[in-house]
Coordinates of C-alpha atoms in Angstrom, one line a residue:
M1362 CA 127.6 7.6 -21.9
S1363 CA 127.4 5.0 -24.9
F1364 CA 124.3 3.2 -25.3
T1365 CA 123.8 -0.2 -26.5
L1366 CA 121.2 -1.1 -29.1
A1367 CA 118.9 -3.9 -27.2
Y1368 CA 118.1 -7.4 -29.3
P1369 CA 113.8 -6.6 -29.7
A1370 CA 115.0 -3.1 -31.3
M1371 CA 117.1 -5.0 -33.7
G1372 CA 113.5 -6.3 -35.6
P1373 CA 112.9 -3.4 -38.1
I1374 CA 116.8 -2.8 -38.7
L1375 CA 117.0 -6.2 -39.9
E1376 CA 113.6 -5.7 -42.1
F1377 CA 115.3 -3.1 -43.8
M1378 CA 118.6 -4.1 -44.4
E1379 CA 119.7 -5.9 -47.9
A1380 CA 118.3 -9.5 -47.8
N1381 CA 122.4 -11.2 -48.1
K1382 CA 123.5 -8.7 -45.6
R1383 CA 121.2 -9.9 -43.4
I1384 CA 121.4 -13.9 -43.6
H1385 CA 125.3 -13.3 -43.5
L1386 CA 125.0 -11.4 -40.1
T1387 CA 122.4 -13.3 -38.4
F1388 CA 124.6 -16.5 -39.3
R1389 CA 127.2 -15.1 -37.6
C1390 CA 125.6 -14.2 -34.5
P1391 CA 123.0 -16.7 -34.0
S1392 CA 121.6 -15.1 -31.1
L1393 CA 119.9 -12.9 -33.7
D1394 CA 118.1 -16.1 -35.2
A1395 CA 114.8 -15.6 -33.3
I1396 CA 114.4 -12.1 -34.3
D1397 CA 115.6 -13.0 -37.9
K1398 CA 112.8 -15.5 -38.1
S1399 CA 110.1 -13.5 -37.0
T1400 CA 111.2 -10.3 -38.7
P1401 CA 109.3 -10.0 -42.6
L1402 CA 112.0 -10.9 -45.1
R1403 CA 112.1 -8.2 -47.9
L1404 CA 113.9 -8.7 -51.2
D1405 CA 114.0 -7.2 -54.7
F1406 CA 114.4 -9.9 -56.9
L1407 CA 114.1 -14.2 -56.3
E1408 CA 115.3 -16.5 -58.8
F1409 CA 115.0 -20.4 -58.8
R1410 CA 117.3 -22.0 -61.0
T1411 CA 118.7 -25.8 -61.7
N1412 CA 120.5 -26.6 -58.5
C1413 CA 120.7 -22.8 -57.4
I1414 CA 118.9 -19.7 -55.9
Q1415 CA 119.5 -16.0 -56.6
I1416 CA 118.6 -13.6 -53.8
N1417 CA 118.8 -9.7 -54.9
K1418 CA 122.0 -9.9 -57.2
M1419 CA 123.7 -12.7 -55.1
S1420 CA 123.5 -16.6 -56.3
Y1421 CA 123.8 -19.7 -54.4
Q1422 CA 124.7 -23.0 -56.3
L1423 CA 125.5 -26.6 -55.7
N1424 CA 127.2 -28.4 -58.8
H1425 CA 127.9 -31.9 -58.9
C1426 CA 131.9 -32.0 -59.6
E1427 CA 134.4 -34.7 -59.4
Q1428 CA 138.5 -34.3 -58.8
K1429 CA 141.2 -37.1 -59.1
Y1430 CA 141.3 -39.3 -56.1
E1431 CA 145.3 -39.9 -55.0
E1432 CA 145.8 -42.0 -52.6
N1433 CA 147.8 -41.1 -49.4
Q1434 CA 150.5 -44.1 -47.9
S1435 CA 147.9 -45.7 -45.6
Q1436 CA 145.1 -45.9 -48.5
K1437 CA 147.7 -47.4 -50.3
E1438 CA 148.5 -50.1 -47.6
D1439 CA 144.9 -51.3 -46.5
K1440 CA 142.3 -51.5 -49.5
S1441 CA 140.2 -53.8 -47.6
S1442 CA 137.2 -51.6 -47.5
R1443 CA 137.6 -50.3 -51.6
E1444 CA 139.1 -52.7 -53.6
A1445 CA 139.3 -56.6 -51.8
L1446 CA 136.6 -59.0 -52.8
A1447 CA 134.7 -61.0 -50.0
P1448 CA 133.2 -64.3 -50.8
G1449 CA 130.7 -63.9 -53.5
E1450 CA 131.5 -60.1 -54.7
I1451 CA 132.3 -60.3 -58.5
Q1452 CA 134.6 -57.7 -60.1
I1453 CA 133.8 -56.7 -63.5
G1454 CA 136.3 -55.5 -66.2
G1455 CA 139.2 -56.3 -64.3
N1456 CA 141.1 -55.1 -61.4
K1457 CA 140.8 -51.5 -62.3
F1458 CA 139.3 -49.1 -60.2
S1459 CA 137.9 -45.4 -61.0
N1460 CA 140.9 -42.5 -60.1
F1461 CA 138.0 -40.1 -59.7
R1462 CA 135.7 -39.4 -56.8
K1463 CA 132.3 -37.4 -57.0
F1464 CA 131.5 -34.6 -54.5
V1465 CA 129.4 -31.6 -54.1
E1466 CA 130.6 -27.6 -54.2
F1467 CA 128.8 -24.9 -53.2
R1468 CA 129.5 -21.6 -55.0
I1469 CA 128.4 -18.5 -53.4
G1470 CA 128.9 -15.7 -56.2
N1471 CA 128.2 -11.8 -56.5
E1472 CA 127.4 -9.3 -59.1
F1473 CA 130.9 -8.6 -60.1
G1474 CA 131.8 -12.1 -61.1
D1475 CA 133.2 -12.7 -57.6
E1476 CA 132.9 -16.3 -56.6
R1477 CA 133.8 -18.2 -52.8
V1478 CA 133.6 -21.8 -53.3
R1479 CA 133.5 -24.4 -50.8
R1480 CA 133.6 -28.3 -50.9
L1481 CA 130.9 -30.1 -49.1
P1482 CA 131.2 -33.3 -47.0
E1483 CA 131.6 -36.4 -49.3
N1484 CA 128.2 -38.1 -47.7
L1485 CA 125.8 -35.0 -48.3
E1486 CA 124.1 -36.0 -51.7
I1487 CA 123.1 -32.7 -53.6
H1488 CA 119.6 -32.8 -53.4
M1489 CA 120.2 -33.2 -49.1
A1490 CA 122.4 -30.0 -49.5
L1491 CA 119.6 -28.1 -51.6
K1492 CA 117.2 -28.8 -48.7
K1493 CA 119.5 -27.5 -46.0
L1494 CA 120.3 -24.5 -48.4
F1495 CA 116.8 -23.8 -49.0
G1496 CA 116.1 -24.2 -45.5
F1497 CA 118.4 -21.7 -44.3
L1498 CA 117.4 -19.0 -46.4
L1499 CA 113.5 -19.0 -46.6
G1500 CA 112.7 -21.8 -43.6
S1501 CA 110.9 -20.7 -41.0
R1502 CA 110.4 -17.1 -41.8
Q1503 CA 107.3 -15.1 -40.6
A1504 CA 107.1 -13.4 -44.3
I1505 CA 108.8 -12.9 -47.4
K1506 CA 107.8 -10.4 -49.8
V1507 CA 109.6 -10.0 -52.8
S1508 CA 109.2 -6.4 -54.5
K1509 CA 110.1 -6.9 -58.2
E1510 CA 110.2 -10.2 -59.8
M1511 CA 110.6 -14.0 -58.8
V1512 CA 111.6 -16.3 -61.4
F1513 CA 111.4 -19.8 -61.8
D1514 CA 114.0 -21.1 -64.8
L1515 CA 113.9 -24.7 -64.1
E1516 CA 113.8 -27.5 -66.4
Q1517 CA 111.3 -30.4 -66.4
E1518 CA 111.1 -32.6 -63.8
Y1519 CA 112.8 -30.9 -61.8
I1520 CA 112.4 -31.4 -58.0
L1521 CA 112.0 -28.0 -56.3
R1522 CA 113.1 -29.1 -52.3
L1523 CA 111.3 -25.6 -50.5
P1524 CA 111.0 -25.5 -47.0
E1525 CA 107.6 -26.7 -45.3
N1526 CA 104.9 -24.1 -45.3
L1527 CA 106.8 -21.4 -47.1
K1528 CA 104.8 -18.4 -48.3
I1529 CA 106.0 -15.7 -50.7
C1530 CA 104.4 -12.3 -51.5
V1531 CA 105.2 -11.2 -54.9
K1532 CA 104.2 -8.9 -57.2
T1533 CA 105.5 -9.9 -60.5
L1534 CA 105.4 -13.5 -61.2
N1535 CA 108.0 -15.3 -64.0
T1536 CA 107.4 -18.9 -64.5
K1537 CA 109.1 -18.8 -68.2
K1538 CA 108.4 -22.7 -69.4
T1539 CA 107.4 -24.1 -65.9
D1540 CA 103.7 -24.6 -65.5
F1541 CA 102.5 -21.5 -62.9
E1542 CA 99.9 -23.4 -61.8
E1543 CA 102.5 -25.5 -60.1
I1544 CA 103.9 -22.4 -57.9
L1545 CA 100.4 -21.0 -56.8
P1546 CA 100.7 -23.4 -53.5
I1547 CA 104.0 -21.1 -52.4
L1548 CA 102.3 -17.9 -53.1
D1549 CA 101.0 -15.8 -50.0
P1550 CA 97.2 -15.1 -50.6
S1551 CA 97.5 -11.6 -49.6
C1552 CA 99.6 -11.0 -52.9
L1553 CA 96.6 -11.8 -55.6
P1554 CA 95.9 -10.5 -57.9
L1555 CA 99.6 -10.3 -59.1
E1556 CA 101.0 -7.5 -60.6
T1557 CA 102.2 -8.8 -63.5
L1558 CA 102.4 -12.4 -64.9
K1559 CA 104.7 -13.8 -67.0
L1560 CA 104.8 -17.2 -68.6
E1561 CA 105.7 -19.3 -71.7
N1562 CA 103.7 -22.2 -73.2
A1563 CA 100.4 -21.3 -71.7
Q1564 CA 98.3 -24.0 -72.1
P1565 CA 94.3 -23.9 -72.3
H1566 CA 93.6 -25.0 -69.2
N1567 CA 96.2 -22.1 -67.6
L1568 CA 94.2 -19.6 -69.3
Q1569 CA 90.8 -20.7 -67.1
N1570 CA 92.8 -20.1 -63.8
S1571 CA 91.4 -17.2 -61.7
V1572 CA 95.1 -16.0 -61.0
F1573 CA 95.8 -15.8 -64.7
Q1574 CA 92.6 -14.3 -65.2
T1575 CA 92.9 -11.5 -62.4
A1576 CA 96.6 -10.3 -62.6
R1577 CA 96.7 -6.9 -63.8
N1578 CA 99.3 -7.3 -66.5
V1579 CA 99.9 -10.7 -68.6
E1580 CA 102.8 -11.6 -70.6
I1581 CA 102.7 -14.7 -72.6
I1582 CA 105.9 -15.4 -74.5
R1583 CA 106.3 -18.4 -76.1
D1584 CA 108.6 -19.4 -79.3
D1585 CA 107.8 -22.9 -79.7
V1586 CA 104.5 -24.7 -81.2
E1587 CA 104.8 -27.9 -80.4
W1588 CA 101.1 -28.5 -80.0
E1589 CA 100.4 -26.3 -83.3
E1590 CA 99.8 -29.5 -85.3
D1591 CA 96.4 -30.5 -83.3
E1592 CA 94.1 -28.2 -84.4
S1593 CA 91.6 -28.5 -81.7
Q1594 CA 94.2 -27.5 -79.2
V1595 CA 94.9 -24.3 -81.0
E1596 CA 91.2 -23.4 -81.3
K1597 CA 90.4 -24.4 -78.0
W1598 CA 93.3 -21.9 -77.0
H1599 CA 91.7 -19.6 -78.8
S1600 CA 88.7 -19.9 -77.9
E1601 CA 89.5 -19.3 -74.3
F1602 CA 91.9 -16.6 -75.3
Q1603 CA 89.1 -14.4 -76.8
K1604 CA 87.2 -14.9 -73.8
L1605 CA 89.6 -13.4 -71.1
P1606 CA 88.7 -10.6 -68.9
N1607 CA 92.5 -9.4 -68.3
K1608 CA 92.7 -5.6 -69.0
N1609 CA 96.4 -5.6 -70.3
I1610 CA 98.2 -8.1 -71.9
F1611 CA 101.4 -8.6 -74.1
M1612 CA 101.8 -11.4 -76.4
D1613 CA 104.6 -12.3 -78.5
F1614 CA 103.4 -15.5 -80.2
R1615 CA 104.5 -16.4 -83.7
F1616 CA 101.3 -17.6 -84.9
Y1617 CA 98.7 -15.1 -83.6
G1618 CA 98.8 -13.0 -86.9
Q1619 CA 96.4 -11.1 -88.7
E1620 CA 93.6 -14.1 -89.3
R1621 CA 93.5 -14.4 -85.2
I1622 CA 93.5 -10.6 -84.6
V1623 CA 90.5 -10.6 -87.0
D1624 CA 88.6 -13.3 -85.1
L1625 CA 89.3 -11.8 -81.5
I1626 CA 88.0 -8.0 -83.1
K1627 CA 84.8 -10.1 -84.3
F1628 CA 84.4 -11.8 -81.0
W1629 CA 84.5 -8.6 -78.9
M1630 CA 82.3 -6.7 -81.4
E1631 CA 79.6 -8.9 -81.1
N1632 CA 80.2 -9.7 -76.8
G1633 CA 81.6 -6.0 -76.1
K1634 CA 85.1 -5.1 -73.9
E1635 CA 85.4 -3.3 -70.9
I1636 CA 86.8 0.4 -71.7
G1637 CA 90.7 0.5 -70.8
T1638 CA 91.2 -2.9 -72.5
C1639 CA 94.9 -3.1 -74.0
W1640 CA 95.9 -6.0 -75.7
N1641 CA 99.4 -5.8 -77.5
F1642 CA 100.4 -7.9 -79.7
R1643 CA 104.2 -7.9 -80.7
R1644 CA 105.4 -7.4 -84.5
R1645 CA 108.6 -8.1 -85.7
Y1646 CA 110.5 -4.8 -87.8
W1647 CA 110.2 -6.2 -90.9
E1648 CA 106.0 -6.3 -90.5
K1649 CA 104.4 -3.3 -92.1
L1650 CA 101.8 -2.5 -89.1
N1651 CA 100.0 -0.1 -91.0
R1652 CA 99.7 -2.2 -93.6
E1653 CA 98.3 -4.7 -91.5
V1654 CA 95.7 -2.3 -90.2
K1655 CA 94.5 -1.9 -93.9
R1656 CA 93.9 -4.9 -94.7
I1657 CA 92.1 -5.5 -91.1
K1658 CA 90.0 -2.3 -92.1
N1659 CA 89.5 -4.1 -95.6
E1660 CA 88.0 -6.9 -94.0
I1661 CA 86.1 -5.5 -90.8
G1662 CA 85.4 -1.9 -92.2
G1663 CA 85.9 0.5 -89.8
T1664 CA 87.4 4.6 -90.1
Y1665 CA 90.6 6.3 -90.0
G1666 CA 91.5 8.0 -87.0
R1667 CA 94.5 9.9 -85.9
G1668 CA 98.1 8.5 -86.1
H1669 CA 96.8 5.9 -88.8
S1670 CA 94.9 4.1 -86.7
L1671 CA 91.6 2.3 -87.3
I1672 CA 88.7 3.1 -85.3
L1673 CA 85.5 -0.1 -84.9
P1674 CA 82.6 0.6 -82.7
L1675 CA 81.7 -1.6 -80.0
N1676 CA 78.5 -0.5 -78.5
D1677 CA 76.9 2.8 -77.7
D1678 CA 79.6 3.7 -75.2
S1679 CA 82.7 2.2 -76.4
E1680 CA 85.1 1.7 -79.2
L1681 CA 88.1 -0.2 -80.5
M1682 CA 90.9 1.8 -81.9
V1683 CA 93.6 -0.7 -83.7
V1684 CA 96.9 1.2 -84.1
G1685 CA 100.5 0.0 -84.6
A1686 CA 102.5 1.2 -81.7
K1687 CA 105.9 1.2 -80.0
L1688 CA 106.2 0.5 -76.4
P1689 CA 107.7 2.8 -74.2
E1690 CA 109.1 0.5 -71.6
N1691 CA 111.1 -1.5 -74.5
Q1692 CA 110.6 0.4 -77.8
L1693 CA 109.0 -3.4 -79.1
R1694 CA 107.0 -2.6 -82.0
V1695 CA 103.6 -4.1 -81.5
L1696 CA 99.9 -3.9 -83.0
Q1697 CA 97.4 -2.6 -80.1
L1698 CA 93.8 -3.2 -79.5
L1699 CA 92.6 -0.2 -77.3
V1700 CA 89.3 -0.1 -76.1
Q1701 CA 88.4 3.4 -75.2
P1702 CA 85.3 5.8 -74.7
K1703 CA 83.2 6.6 -77.9
V1704 CA 84.7 9.9 -79.7
D1705 CA 81.8 11.7 -81.9
R1706 CA 83.6 11.5 -85.2
S1707 CA 80.9 13.2 -87.6
T1708 CA 82.6 16.4 -87.3
C1709 CA 83.9 17.5 -91.0
T1710 CA 87.9 16.8 -89.6
H1711 CA 87.5 13.4 -88.7
K1712 CA 86.0 13.1 -92.2
I1713 CA 88.8 14.6 -93.9
I1714 CA 91.3 12.9 -91.9
N1715 CA 89.3 9.3 -93.1
Q1716 CA 89.5 10.2 -96.9
I1717 CA 93.4 11.1 -96.8
Y1718 CA 94.2 8.0 -95.1
S1719 CA 91.9 6.2 -97.3
Y1720 CA 92.9 7.9 -100.3
W1721 CA 96.6 8.4 -99.4
L1722 CA 98.1 7.5 -102.9
F1723 CA 95.9 9.1 -104.9
Y1724 CA 96.6 12.4 -102.3
S1725 CA 100.4 11.8 -102.9
F1726 CA 100.2 11.8 -106.6
L1727 CA 98.5 14.6 -106.9
T1728 CA 100.7 16.7 -104.4
I1729 CA 103.5 15.4 -106.5
L1730 CA 101.8 16.6 -110.2
A1731 CA 101.2 20.1 -108.4
L1732 CA 104.8 20.2 -106.9
M1733 CA 106.1 19.5 -110.6
C1734 CA 103.7 21.9 -112.3
G1735 CA 104.5 24.6 -109.8
S1736 CA 108.5 24.0 -110.2
I1737 CA 107.9 24.1 -114.0
V1738 CA 106.4 27.8 -113.6
F1739 CA 108.8 28.9 -110.9
C1740 CA 111.7 27.4 -113.0
R1741 CA 110.4 30.1 -115.9
I1742 CA 110.1 32.9 -113.6
M1743 CA 113.4 32.5 -111.6
G1744 CA 115.7 30.9 -114.3
P1745 CA 118.3 28.9 -113.1
N1746 CA 118.4 30.5 -109.8
A1747 CA 115.4 28.4 -109.0
I1748 CA 117.1 24.9 -109.9
P1749 CA 119.1 24.2 -106.4
L1750 CA 116.0 24.9 -104.6
V1751 CA 113.4 22.9 -106.8
V1752 CA 115.7 19.8 -106.2
G1753 CA 116.1 20.3 -102.2
L1754 CA 112.0 20.2 -102.3
F1755 CA 111.5 17.2 -104.2
T1756 CA 114.7 15.3 -102.3
I1757 CA 112.7 16.0 -99.0
S1758 CA 109.3 15.1 -100.6
F1759 CA 110.2 12.0 -101.8
T1760 CA 112.7 11.3 -98.7
F1761 CA 109.5 11.8 -96.2
L1762 CA 107.6 9.1 -98.5
W1763 CA 110.6 6.3 -98.7
L1764 CA 110.3 6.8 -94.6
S1765 CA 107.1 6.6 -94.3
K1766 CA 106.7 3.6 -96.4
L1767 CA 109.9 2.2 -94.5
E1768 CA 107.8 2.5 -91.3
G1769 CA 105.4 0.6 -92.2
F1770 CA 102.4 4.3 -92.7
F1771 CA 101.4 2.9 -95.9

């Protein structure tokens, strides 16, 4: 005896079905529409681009296109509506009409590069087609949840034609060059504070926004510096940035260099900072991280710790560690500022480490001198047989020093 699945039981199945398959199924089966709209739509990835929306690995795009116009016999015989002039009408440029007609093209593409193309009716404008498309995909839904990332990659002054009362729950919001505050009305309040906020062109007023300040992770990626010439704007930006309460920030800022880092450290030393704060400032491969750490030490002071780190006291309970590092998730080189519980560094071991890192050049010279003297004595005792061993030892020593210099350790 066979059993059919009742429509109410379809809710949990639709909820955890891949989003594009679910959309296709409910389009083919209109009787499921009510259940579909009342069941949360779960997405892995959602991106809005100019005239395009991408759901997971499927993109839905509308394009303006044009095609050469070919008249059939009846159109050639009856041109009254297209070419004939009524009283008072004026034709400019002679008796010449365009051979091309514009239309809107709808493309659905998948991750493998396969596309389905459909030409929309001639009287349907692209902005109306977008409104219908977004309404069909996202409109009138009880909830939309994006588990990984929602991206907005839009041109300036572009009108994003979203359905009314749309609310989306996200963990990671990436607004790129779009002002993230313009996107806030469509965020479901239940998803705040955000897990990760990624943005470009963060303006001073953005840094004061509570959504920005409460995000657990913030990534600021900004290549252009249009307002860098305005010194008052720059100073205002850095003043607001220093006061941010966020515990995890990644900065890919070209002009946030050593001088700004020193100002930031001094601000933290004067005002304190919460333990667990970790701010990372990206550095390019040619920049010597430990040289930068050494220059910071020359300006502010502090002591060296393990791993070529600089330790600066903040208060009785915490200290700041400044160190060159690589991020494990993407291997980017960063100058890292980490606030950690205070460690007793009055022991002999820590004093020796600080001495070695402070006077590494002197100790390297003594080591090489000792190797040379020892090699002379060794050669006198062993004779010619000692030469390969001595050459190998010196090669290893100089290679280590050279590689250390390349990595910026010294």
